[in-house]
mmCIF file of C-alpha atoms in Angstrom:
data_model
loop_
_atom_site.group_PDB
_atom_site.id
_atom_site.type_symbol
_atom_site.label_atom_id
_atom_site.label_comp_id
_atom_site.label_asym_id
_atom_site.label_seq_id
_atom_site.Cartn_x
_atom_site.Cartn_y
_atom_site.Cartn_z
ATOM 1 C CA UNK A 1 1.157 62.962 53.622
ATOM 2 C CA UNK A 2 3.706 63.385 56.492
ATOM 3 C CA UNK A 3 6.470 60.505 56.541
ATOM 4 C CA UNK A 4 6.971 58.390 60.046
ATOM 5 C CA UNK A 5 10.332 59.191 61.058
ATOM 6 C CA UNK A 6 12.023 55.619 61.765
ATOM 7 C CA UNK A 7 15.549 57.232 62.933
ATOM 8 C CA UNK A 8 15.006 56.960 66.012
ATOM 9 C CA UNK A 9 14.205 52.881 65.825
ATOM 10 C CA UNK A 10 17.307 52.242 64.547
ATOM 11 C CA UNK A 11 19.424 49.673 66.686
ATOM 12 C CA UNK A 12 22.975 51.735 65.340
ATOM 13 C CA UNK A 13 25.906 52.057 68.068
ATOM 14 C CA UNK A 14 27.034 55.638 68.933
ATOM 15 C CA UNK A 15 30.538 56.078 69.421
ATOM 16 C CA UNK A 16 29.521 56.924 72.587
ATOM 17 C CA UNK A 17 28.534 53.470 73.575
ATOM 18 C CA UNK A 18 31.897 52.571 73.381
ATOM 19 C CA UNK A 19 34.751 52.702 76.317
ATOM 20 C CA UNK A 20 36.377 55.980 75.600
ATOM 21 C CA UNK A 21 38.064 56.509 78.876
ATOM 22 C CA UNK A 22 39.924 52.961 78.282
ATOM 23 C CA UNK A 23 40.898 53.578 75.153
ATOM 24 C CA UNK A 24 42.219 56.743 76.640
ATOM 25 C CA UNK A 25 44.116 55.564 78.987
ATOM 26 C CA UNK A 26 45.668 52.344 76.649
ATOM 27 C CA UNK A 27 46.924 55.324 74.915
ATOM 28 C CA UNK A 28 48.583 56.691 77.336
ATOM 29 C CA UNK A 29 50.510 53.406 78.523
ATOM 30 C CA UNK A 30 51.814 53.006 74.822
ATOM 31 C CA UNK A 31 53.004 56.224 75.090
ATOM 32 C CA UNK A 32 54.850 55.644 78.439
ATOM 33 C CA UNK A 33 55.894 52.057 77.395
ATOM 34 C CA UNK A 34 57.312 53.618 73.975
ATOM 35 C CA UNK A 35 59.429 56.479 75.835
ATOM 36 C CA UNK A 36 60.737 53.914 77.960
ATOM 37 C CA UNK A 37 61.805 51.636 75.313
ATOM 38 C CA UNK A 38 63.501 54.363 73.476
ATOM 39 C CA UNK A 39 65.197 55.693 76.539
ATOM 40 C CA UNK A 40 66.437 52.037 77.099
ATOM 41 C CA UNK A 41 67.797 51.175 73.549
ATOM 42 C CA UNK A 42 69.507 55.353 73.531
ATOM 43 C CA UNK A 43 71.050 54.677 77.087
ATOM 44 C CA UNK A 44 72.248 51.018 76.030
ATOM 45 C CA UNK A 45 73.913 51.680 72.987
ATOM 46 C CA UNK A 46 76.115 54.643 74.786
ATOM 47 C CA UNK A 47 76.885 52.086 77.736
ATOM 48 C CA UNK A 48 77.346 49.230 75.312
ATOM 49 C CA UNK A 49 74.581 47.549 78.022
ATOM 50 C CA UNK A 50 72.968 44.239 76.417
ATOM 51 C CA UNK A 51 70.814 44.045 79.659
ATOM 52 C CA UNK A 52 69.278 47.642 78.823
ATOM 53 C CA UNK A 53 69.499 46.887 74.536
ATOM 54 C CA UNK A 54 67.822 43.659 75.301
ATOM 55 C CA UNK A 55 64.564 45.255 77.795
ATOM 56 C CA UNK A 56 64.481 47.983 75.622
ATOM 57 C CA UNK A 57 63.405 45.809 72.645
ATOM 58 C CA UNK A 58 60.820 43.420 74.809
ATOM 59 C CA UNK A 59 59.478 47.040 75.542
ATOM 60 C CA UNK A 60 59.060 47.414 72.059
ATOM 61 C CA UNK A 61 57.189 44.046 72.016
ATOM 62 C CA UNK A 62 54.427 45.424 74.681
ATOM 63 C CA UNK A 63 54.044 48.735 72.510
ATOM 64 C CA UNK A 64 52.898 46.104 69.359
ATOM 65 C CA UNK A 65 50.981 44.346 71.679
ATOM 66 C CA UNK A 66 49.092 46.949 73.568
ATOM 67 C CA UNK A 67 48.982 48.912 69.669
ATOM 68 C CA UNK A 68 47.030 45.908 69.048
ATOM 69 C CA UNK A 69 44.432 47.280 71.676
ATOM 70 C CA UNK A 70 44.400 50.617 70.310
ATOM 71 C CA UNK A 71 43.585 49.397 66.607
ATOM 72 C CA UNK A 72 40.773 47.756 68.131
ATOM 73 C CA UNK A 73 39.005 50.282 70.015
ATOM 74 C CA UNK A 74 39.718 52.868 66.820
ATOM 75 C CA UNK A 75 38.222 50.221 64.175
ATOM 76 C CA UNK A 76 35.375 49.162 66.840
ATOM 77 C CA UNK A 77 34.064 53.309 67.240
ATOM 78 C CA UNK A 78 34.668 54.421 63.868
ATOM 79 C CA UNK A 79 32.483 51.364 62.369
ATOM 80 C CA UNK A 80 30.141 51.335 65.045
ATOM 81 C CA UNK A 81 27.370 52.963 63.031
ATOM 82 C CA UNK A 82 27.821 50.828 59.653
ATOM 83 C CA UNK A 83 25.118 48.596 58.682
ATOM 84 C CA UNK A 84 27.889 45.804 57.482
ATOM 85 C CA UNK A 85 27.762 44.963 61.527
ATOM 86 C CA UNK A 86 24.566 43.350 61.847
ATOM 87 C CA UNK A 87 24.644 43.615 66.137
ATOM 88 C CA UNK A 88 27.611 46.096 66.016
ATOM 89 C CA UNK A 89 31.044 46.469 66.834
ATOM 90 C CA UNK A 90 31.035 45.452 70.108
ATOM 91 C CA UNK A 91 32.732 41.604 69.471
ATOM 92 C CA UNK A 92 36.020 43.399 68.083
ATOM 93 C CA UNK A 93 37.049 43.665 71.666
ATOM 94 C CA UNK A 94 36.612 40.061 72.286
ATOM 95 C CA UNK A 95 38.298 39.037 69.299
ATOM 96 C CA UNK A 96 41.179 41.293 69.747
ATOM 97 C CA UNK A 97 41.081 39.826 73.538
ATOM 98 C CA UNK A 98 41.394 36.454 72.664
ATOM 99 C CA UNK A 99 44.044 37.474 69.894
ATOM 100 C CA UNK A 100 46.121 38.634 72.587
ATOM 101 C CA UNK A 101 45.388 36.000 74.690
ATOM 102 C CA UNK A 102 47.037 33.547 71.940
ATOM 103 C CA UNK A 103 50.525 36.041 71.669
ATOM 104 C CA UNK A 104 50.740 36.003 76.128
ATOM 105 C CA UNK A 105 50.461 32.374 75.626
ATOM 106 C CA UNK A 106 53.377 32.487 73.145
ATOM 107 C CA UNK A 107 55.089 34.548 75.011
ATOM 108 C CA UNK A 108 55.071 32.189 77.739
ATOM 109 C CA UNK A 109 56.092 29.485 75.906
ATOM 110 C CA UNK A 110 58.907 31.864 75.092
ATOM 111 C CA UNK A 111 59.885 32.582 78.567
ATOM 112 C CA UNK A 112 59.601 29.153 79.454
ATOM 113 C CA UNK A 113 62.202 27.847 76.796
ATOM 114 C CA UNK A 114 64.581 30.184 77.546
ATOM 115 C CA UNK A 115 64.585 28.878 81.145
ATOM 116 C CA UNK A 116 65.170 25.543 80.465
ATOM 117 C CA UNK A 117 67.937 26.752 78.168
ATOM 118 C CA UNK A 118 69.510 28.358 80.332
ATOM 119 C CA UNK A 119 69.403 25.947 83.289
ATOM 120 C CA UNK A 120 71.507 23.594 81.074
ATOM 121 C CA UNK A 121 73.831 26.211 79.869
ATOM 122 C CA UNK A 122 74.153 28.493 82.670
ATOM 123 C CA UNK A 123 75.484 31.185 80.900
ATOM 124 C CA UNK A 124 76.766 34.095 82.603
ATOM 125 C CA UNK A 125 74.626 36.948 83.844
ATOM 126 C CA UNK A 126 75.951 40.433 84.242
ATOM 127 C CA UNK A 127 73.603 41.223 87.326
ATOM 128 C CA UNK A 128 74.701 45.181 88.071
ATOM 129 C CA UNK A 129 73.712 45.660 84.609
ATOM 130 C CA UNK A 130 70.330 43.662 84.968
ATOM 131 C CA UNK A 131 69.198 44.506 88.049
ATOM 132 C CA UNK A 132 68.299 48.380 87.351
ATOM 133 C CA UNK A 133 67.025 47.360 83.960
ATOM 134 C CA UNK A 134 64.220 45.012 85.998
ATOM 135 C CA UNK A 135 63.455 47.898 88.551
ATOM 136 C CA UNK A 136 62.734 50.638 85.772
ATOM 137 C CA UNK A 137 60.893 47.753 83.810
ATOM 138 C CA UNK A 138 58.699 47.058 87.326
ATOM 139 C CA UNK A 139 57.986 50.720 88.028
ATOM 140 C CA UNK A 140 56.819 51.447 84.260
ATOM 141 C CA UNK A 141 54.626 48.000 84.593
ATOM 142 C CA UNK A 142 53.160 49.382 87.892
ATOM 143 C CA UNK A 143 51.963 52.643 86.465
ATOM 144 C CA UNK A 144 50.873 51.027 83.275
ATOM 145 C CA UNK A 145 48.665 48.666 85.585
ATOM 146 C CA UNK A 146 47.156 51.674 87.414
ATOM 147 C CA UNK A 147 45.932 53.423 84.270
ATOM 148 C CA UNK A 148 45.071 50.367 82.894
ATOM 149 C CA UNK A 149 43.150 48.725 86.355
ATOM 150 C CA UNK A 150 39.311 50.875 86.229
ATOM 151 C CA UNK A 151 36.399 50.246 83.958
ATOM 152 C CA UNK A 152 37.077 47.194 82.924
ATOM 153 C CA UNK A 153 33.321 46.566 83.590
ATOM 154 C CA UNK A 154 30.867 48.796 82.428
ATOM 155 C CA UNK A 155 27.022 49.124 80.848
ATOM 156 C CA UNK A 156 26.132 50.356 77.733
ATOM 157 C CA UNK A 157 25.903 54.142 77.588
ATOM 158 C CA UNK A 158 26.276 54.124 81.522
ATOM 159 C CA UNK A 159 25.432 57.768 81.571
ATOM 160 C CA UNK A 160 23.145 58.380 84.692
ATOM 161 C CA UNK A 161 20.492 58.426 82.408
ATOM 162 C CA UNK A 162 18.895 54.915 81.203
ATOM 163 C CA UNK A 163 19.618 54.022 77.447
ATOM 164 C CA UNK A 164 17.488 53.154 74.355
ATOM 165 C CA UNK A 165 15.884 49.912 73.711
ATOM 166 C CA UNK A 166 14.134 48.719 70.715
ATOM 167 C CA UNK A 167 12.111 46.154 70.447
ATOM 168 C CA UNK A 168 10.449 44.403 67.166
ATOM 169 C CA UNK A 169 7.524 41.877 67.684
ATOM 170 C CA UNK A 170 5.907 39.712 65.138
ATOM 171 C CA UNK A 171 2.035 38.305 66.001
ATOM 172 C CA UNK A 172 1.509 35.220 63.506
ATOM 173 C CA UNK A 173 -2.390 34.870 63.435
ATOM 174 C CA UNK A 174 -1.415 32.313 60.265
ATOM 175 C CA UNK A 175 -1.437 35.611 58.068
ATOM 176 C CA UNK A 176 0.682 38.324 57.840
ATOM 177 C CA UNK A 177 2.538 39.969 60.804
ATOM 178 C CA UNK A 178 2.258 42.910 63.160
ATOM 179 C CA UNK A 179 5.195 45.232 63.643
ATOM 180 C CA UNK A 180 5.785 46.910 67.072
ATOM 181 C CA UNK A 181 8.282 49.779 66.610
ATOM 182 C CA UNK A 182 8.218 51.738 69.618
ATOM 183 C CA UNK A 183 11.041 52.739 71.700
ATOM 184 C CA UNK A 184 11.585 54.542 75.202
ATOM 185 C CA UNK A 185 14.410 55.499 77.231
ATOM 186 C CA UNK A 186 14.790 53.207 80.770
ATOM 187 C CA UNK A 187 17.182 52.476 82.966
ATOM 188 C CA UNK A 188 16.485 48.255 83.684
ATOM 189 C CA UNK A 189 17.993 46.229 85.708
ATOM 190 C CA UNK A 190 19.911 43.878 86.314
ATOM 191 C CA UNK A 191 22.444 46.018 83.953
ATOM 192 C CA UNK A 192 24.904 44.066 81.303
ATOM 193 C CA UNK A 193 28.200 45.201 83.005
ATOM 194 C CA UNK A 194 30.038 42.677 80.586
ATOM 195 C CA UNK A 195 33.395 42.875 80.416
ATOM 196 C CA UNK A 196 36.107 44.738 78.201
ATOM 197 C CA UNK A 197 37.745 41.656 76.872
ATOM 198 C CA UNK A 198 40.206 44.569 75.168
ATOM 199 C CA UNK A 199 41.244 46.226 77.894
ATOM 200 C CA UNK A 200 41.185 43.197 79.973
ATOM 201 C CA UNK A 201 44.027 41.813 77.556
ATOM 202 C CA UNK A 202 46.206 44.744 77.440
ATOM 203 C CA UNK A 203 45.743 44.359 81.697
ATOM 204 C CA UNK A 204 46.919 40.746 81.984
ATOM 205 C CA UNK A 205 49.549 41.674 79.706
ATOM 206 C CA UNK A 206 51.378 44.495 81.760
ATOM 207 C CA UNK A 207 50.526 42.341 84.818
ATOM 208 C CA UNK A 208 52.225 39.453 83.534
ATOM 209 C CA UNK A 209 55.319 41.540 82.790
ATOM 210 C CA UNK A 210 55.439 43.445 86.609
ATOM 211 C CA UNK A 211 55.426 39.711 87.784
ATOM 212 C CA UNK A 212 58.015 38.920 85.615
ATOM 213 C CA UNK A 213 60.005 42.135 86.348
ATOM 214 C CA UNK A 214 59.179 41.280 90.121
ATOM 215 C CA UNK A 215 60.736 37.916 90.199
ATOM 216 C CA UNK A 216 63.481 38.787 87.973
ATOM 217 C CA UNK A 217 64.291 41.518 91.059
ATOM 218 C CA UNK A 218 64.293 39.008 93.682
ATOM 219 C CA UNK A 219 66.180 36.025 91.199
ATOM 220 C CA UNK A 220 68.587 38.512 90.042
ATOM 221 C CA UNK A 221 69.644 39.489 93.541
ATOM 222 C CA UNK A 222 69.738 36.523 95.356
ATOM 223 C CA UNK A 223 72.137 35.337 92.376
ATOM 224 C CA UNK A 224 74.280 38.680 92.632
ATOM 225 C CA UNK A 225 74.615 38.184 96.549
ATOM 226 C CA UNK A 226 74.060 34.350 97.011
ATOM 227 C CA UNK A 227 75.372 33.113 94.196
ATOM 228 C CA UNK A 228 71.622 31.230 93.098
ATOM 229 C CA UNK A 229 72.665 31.480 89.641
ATOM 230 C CA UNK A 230 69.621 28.748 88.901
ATOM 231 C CA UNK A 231 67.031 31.094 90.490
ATOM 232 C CA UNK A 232 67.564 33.505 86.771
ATOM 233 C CA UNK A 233 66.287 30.644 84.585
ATOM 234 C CA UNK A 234 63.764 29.216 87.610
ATOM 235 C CA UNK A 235 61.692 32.546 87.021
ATOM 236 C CA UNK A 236 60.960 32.236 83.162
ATOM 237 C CA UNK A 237 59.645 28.561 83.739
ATOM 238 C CA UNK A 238 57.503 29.874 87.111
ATOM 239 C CA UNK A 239 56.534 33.358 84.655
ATOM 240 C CA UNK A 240 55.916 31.399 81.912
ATOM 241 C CA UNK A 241 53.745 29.022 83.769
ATOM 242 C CA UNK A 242 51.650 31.511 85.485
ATOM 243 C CA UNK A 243 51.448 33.780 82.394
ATOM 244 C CA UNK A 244 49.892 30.569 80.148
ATOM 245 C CA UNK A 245 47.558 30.322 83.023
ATOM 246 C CA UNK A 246 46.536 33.925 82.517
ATOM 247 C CA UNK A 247 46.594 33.521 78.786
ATOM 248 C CA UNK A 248 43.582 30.045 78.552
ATOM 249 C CA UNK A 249 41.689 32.301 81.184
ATOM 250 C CA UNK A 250 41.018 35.212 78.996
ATOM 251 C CA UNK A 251 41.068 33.048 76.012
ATOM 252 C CA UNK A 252 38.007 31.106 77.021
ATOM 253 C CA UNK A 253 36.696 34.054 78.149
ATOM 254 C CA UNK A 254 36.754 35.893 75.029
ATOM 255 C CA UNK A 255 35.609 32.394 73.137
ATOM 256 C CA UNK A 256 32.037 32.427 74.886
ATOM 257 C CA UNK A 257 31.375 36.422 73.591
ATOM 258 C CA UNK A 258 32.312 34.920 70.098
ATOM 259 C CA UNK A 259 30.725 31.900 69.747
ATOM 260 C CA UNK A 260 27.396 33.408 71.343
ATOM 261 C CA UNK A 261 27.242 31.327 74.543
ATOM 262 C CA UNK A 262 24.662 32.243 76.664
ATOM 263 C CA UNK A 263 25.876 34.544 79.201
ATOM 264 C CA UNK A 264 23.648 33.929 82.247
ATOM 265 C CA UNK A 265 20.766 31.743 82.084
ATOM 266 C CA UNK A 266 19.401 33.532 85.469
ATOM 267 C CA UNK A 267 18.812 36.265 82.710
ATOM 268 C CA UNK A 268 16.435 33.976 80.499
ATOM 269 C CA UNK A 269 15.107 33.013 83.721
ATOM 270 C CA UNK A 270 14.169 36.423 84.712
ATOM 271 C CA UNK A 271 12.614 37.717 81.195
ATOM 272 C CA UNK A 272 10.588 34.499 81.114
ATOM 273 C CA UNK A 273 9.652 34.767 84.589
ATOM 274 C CA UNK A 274 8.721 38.494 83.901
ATOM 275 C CA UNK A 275 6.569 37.247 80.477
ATOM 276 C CA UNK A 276 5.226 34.469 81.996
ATOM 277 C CA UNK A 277 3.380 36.377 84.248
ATOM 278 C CA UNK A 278 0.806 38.412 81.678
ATOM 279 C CA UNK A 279 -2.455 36.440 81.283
ATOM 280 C CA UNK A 280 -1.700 32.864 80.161
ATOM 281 C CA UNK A 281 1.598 33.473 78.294
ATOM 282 C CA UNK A 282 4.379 30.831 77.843
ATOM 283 C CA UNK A 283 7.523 31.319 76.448
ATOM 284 C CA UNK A 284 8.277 29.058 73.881
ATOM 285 C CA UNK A 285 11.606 30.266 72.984
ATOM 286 C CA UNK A 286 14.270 32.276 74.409
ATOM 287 C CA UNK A 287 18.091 34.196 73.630
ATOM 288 C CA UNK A 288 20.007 36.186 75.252
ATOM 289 C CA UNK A 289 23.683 36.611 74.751
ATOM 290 C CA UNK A 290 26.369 39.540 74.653
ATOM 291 C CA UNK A 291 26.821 41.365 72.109
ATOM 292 C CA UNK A 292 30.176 42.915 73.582
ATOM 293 C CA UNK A 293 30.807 45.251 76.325
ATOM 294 C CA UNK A 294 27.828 46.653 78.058
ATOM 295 C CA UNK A 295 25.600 45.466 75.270
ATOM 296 C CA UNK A 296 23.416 42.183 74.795
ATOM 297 C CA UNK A 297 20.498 41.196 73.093
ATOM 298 C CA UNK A 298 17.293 38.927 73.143
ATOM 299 C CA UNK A 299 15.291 37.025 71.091
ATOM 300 C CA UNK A 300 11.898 35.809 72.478
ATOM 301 C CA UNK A 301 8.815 33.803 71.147
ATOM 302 C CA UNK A 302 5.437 33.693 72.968
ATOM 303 C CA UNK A 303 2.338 32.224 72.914
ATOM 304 C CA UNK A 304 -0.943 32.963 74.086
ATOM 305 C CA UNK A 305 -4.661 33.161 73.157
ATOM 306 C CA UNK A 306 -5.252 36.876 73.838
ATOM 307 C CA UNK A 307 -2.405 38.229 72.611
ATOM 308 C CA UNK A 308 -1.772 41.718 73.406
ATOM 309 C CA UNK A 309 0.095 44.790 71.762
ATOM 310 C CA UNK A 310 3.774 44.111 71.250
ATOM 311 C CA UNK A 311 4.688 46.807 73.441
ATOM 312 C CA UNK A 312 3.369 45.242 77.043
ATOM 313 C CA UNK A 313 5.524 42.158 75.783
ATOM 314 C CA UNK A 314 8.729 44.750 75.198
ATOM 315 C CA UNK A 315 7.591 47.247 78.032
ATOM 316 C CA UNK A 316 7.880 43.579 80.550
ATOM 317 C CA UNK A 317 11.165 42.036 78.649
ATOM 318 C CA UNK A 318 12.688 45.873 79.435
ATOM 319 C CA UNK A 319 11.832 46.433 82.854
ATOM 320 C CA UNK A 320 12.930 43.111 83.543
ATOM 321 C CA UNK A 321 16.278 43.315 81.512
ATOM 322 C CA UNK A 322 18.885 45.665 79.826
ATOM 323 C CA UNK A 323 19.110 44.992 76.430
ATOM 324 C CA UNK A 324 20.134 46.421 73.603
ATOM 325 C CA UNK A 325 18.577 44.715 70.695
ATOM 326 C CA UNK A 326 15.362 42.820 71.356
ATOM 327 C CA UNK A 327 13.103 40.986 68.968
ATOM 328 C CA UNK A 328 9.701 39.644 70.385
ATOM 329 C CA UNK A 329 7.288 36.920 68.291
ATOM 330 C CA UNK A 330 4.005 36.798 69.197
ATOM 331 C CA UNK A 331 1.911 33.219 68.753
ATOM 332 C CA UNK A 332 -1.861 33.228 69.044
ATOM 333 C CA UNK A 333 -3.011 29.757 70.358
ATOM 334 C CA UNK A 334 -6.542 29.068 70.212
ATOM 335 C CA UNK A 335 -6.418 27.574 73.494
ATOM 336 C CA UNK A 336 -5.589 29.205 76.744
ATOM 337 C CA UNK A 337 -2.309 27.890 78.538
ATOM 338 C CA UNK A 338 -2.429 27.152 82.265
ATOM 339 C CA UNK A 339 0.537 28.902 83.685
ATOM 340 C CA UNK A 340 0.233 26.367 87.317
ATOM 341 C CA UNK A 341 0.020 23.502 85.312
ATOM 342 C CA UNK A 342 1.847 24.131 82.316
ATOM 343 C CA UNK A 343 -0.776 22.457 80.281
ATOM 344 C CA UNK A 344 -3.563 23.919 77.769
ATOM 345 C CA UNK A 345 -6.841 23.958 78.588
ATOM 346 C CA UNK A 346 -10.111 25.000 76.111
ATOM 347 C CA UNK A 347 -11.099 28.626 76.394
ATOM 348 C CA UNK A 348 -14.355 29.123 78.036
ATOM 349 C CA UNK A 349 -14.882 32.046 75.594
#
């Protein structure tokens, strides 16, 4: 007797489904960001420069921070397939987000101490020294934003061609259950497009330093030619402010993904809309969250009196929907349901 092939059911991530090009392109700012440090700490150590020592170890503090983002998407893809992750992978980026989210907000903190420090103190600042230290920093921050600015968005094997669905359906006739297992490629809108909490982080994080960089520019040079010594310190308490604003942004952000908030209930509204109208259905319950970049999933219970195969219930939940993991339970009622009214009325039959 031949054996049914059940490969092709199974709900597994491919490393494909998971953002390549930004992982890419984090690598290539770490690489940047870690020349540039190196550079720094090599040139200030010949020049005895603590303005070029000192950036050239807070450039070492981005390349942890944005490593961070690398470990992520490398643990993420290479475990994507392994049945320990129950809905896959994908909530790694949101939890490394939200990590990094935590050490901006530090960060800021940081920043912000120093300045009040240093508005009591008012130690002295060695601005020829500082000031081409902050335009190098700015110009690596600006390139680093580039590469890291596109696909922070995207859908879930966003290929030009659709992506698999499964869905599994359970009909409870008060005995046993009845297992729909077929799957077909389509391309359903509207599409997840969640976002890369990951890359997101490692954004905010080299945009929070160009603004930094940017208003040490402009402090450091009205203090070098005006004499605003006060403006120095002024821009770690306005940095530090904006970058903690940044920081609880992304944070609560990345804290919905986790905790399985519901991402948009205009979603549930269009699956139940879309279910709701085959024969007398009603949808009794209803899920659907994000399951990380590009992917989500849906759990949906139904109930009707002339119940029909699983796959018109997935075939409607699909077309209406992307999704990447869908379970459908099927209720027979013994009396029929009337969708105007929303109240059950006997069968004539």
């Amino acid at each position: 007797m031949q054996a049914h092939d059940l490969s092709e059911h199974v709900h597994h991530e491919d490393e494909d489904d998971h953002n390549r090009s930004g992982e890419r392109r984090t690598r290539w700012v770490v690489a940047i960001t870690a020349v540039t440090m190196i550079g720094e700490l090599i040139v200030g150590q010949l020049t005895g420069s603590v303005a070029l020592s000192a950036d050239g170890w807070h450039m070492g503090t981005h390349v942890g921070a944005l490593g961070l983002t690398l470990v992520a998407y490398w643990y993420a893809r290479t475990r994507a397939g392994h049945d320990a992750f129950s809905f896959g992978t994908g909530k790694v980026y949101a939890l490394a987000g939200y990590t990094s989210g935590v050490l901006l907000a530090l960060v800021a903190f940081w920043m912000a101490k120093e300045g009040i420090e240093h508005l009591i103190t008012h130690p002295p600042v060695n601005y020829r020294d500082a000031l081409p230290v902050a335009g190098v920093g700015f110009a690596v921050n600006l390139v680093s934003a580039y590469l890291l600015s596109r696909n922070q968005h995207y859908g879930h094997r966003d290929h030009g061609h659709g992506h698999r669905d499964h869905g599994h359906g359970h009909r409870d006739h008060g005995h046993g259950h009845h297992h729909g297992h077929d799957a077909e490629i389509r391309d359903a809108k509207p599409r997840p497009g969640t976002l890369d909490f990951n890359l997101r982080a490692a954004y905010i994080h080299i945009i929070a330093d160009a603004l930094t960089s940017l208003l040490a520019i402009g402090a450091l040079s009205l203090g070098w030619w005006a004499d605003l010594w006060f403006l120095d310190p002024l821009t770690g308490l306005i940095g530090g402010a904006v970058i903690i604003w940044w920081a609880v942004g992304l944070c609560r952000q990345a804290s919905r993904q986790l905790l399985d908030v519901v991402s948009s209930p205009r979603h549930e509204q269009i699956v139940r809309q879309r279910l709701e109208a085959i024969d007398d259905v009603r949808v009794a319950d209803l899920h659907v969250w994000e399951l990380g970049p590009g992917r989500r999933s849906c759990i949906v219970s139904v109930v009707t009196a002339r119940p029909r195969e699983v796959s018109a219930y997935r075939n409607a939940v699909l077309a209406a929907l992307d999704v990447a993991h869908l379970t459908i339970e099927i209720h027979q009622c013994a009396l029929a349901h009337d969708a105007s009214l929303g109240a059950t009325v006997p069968d004539a039959t």
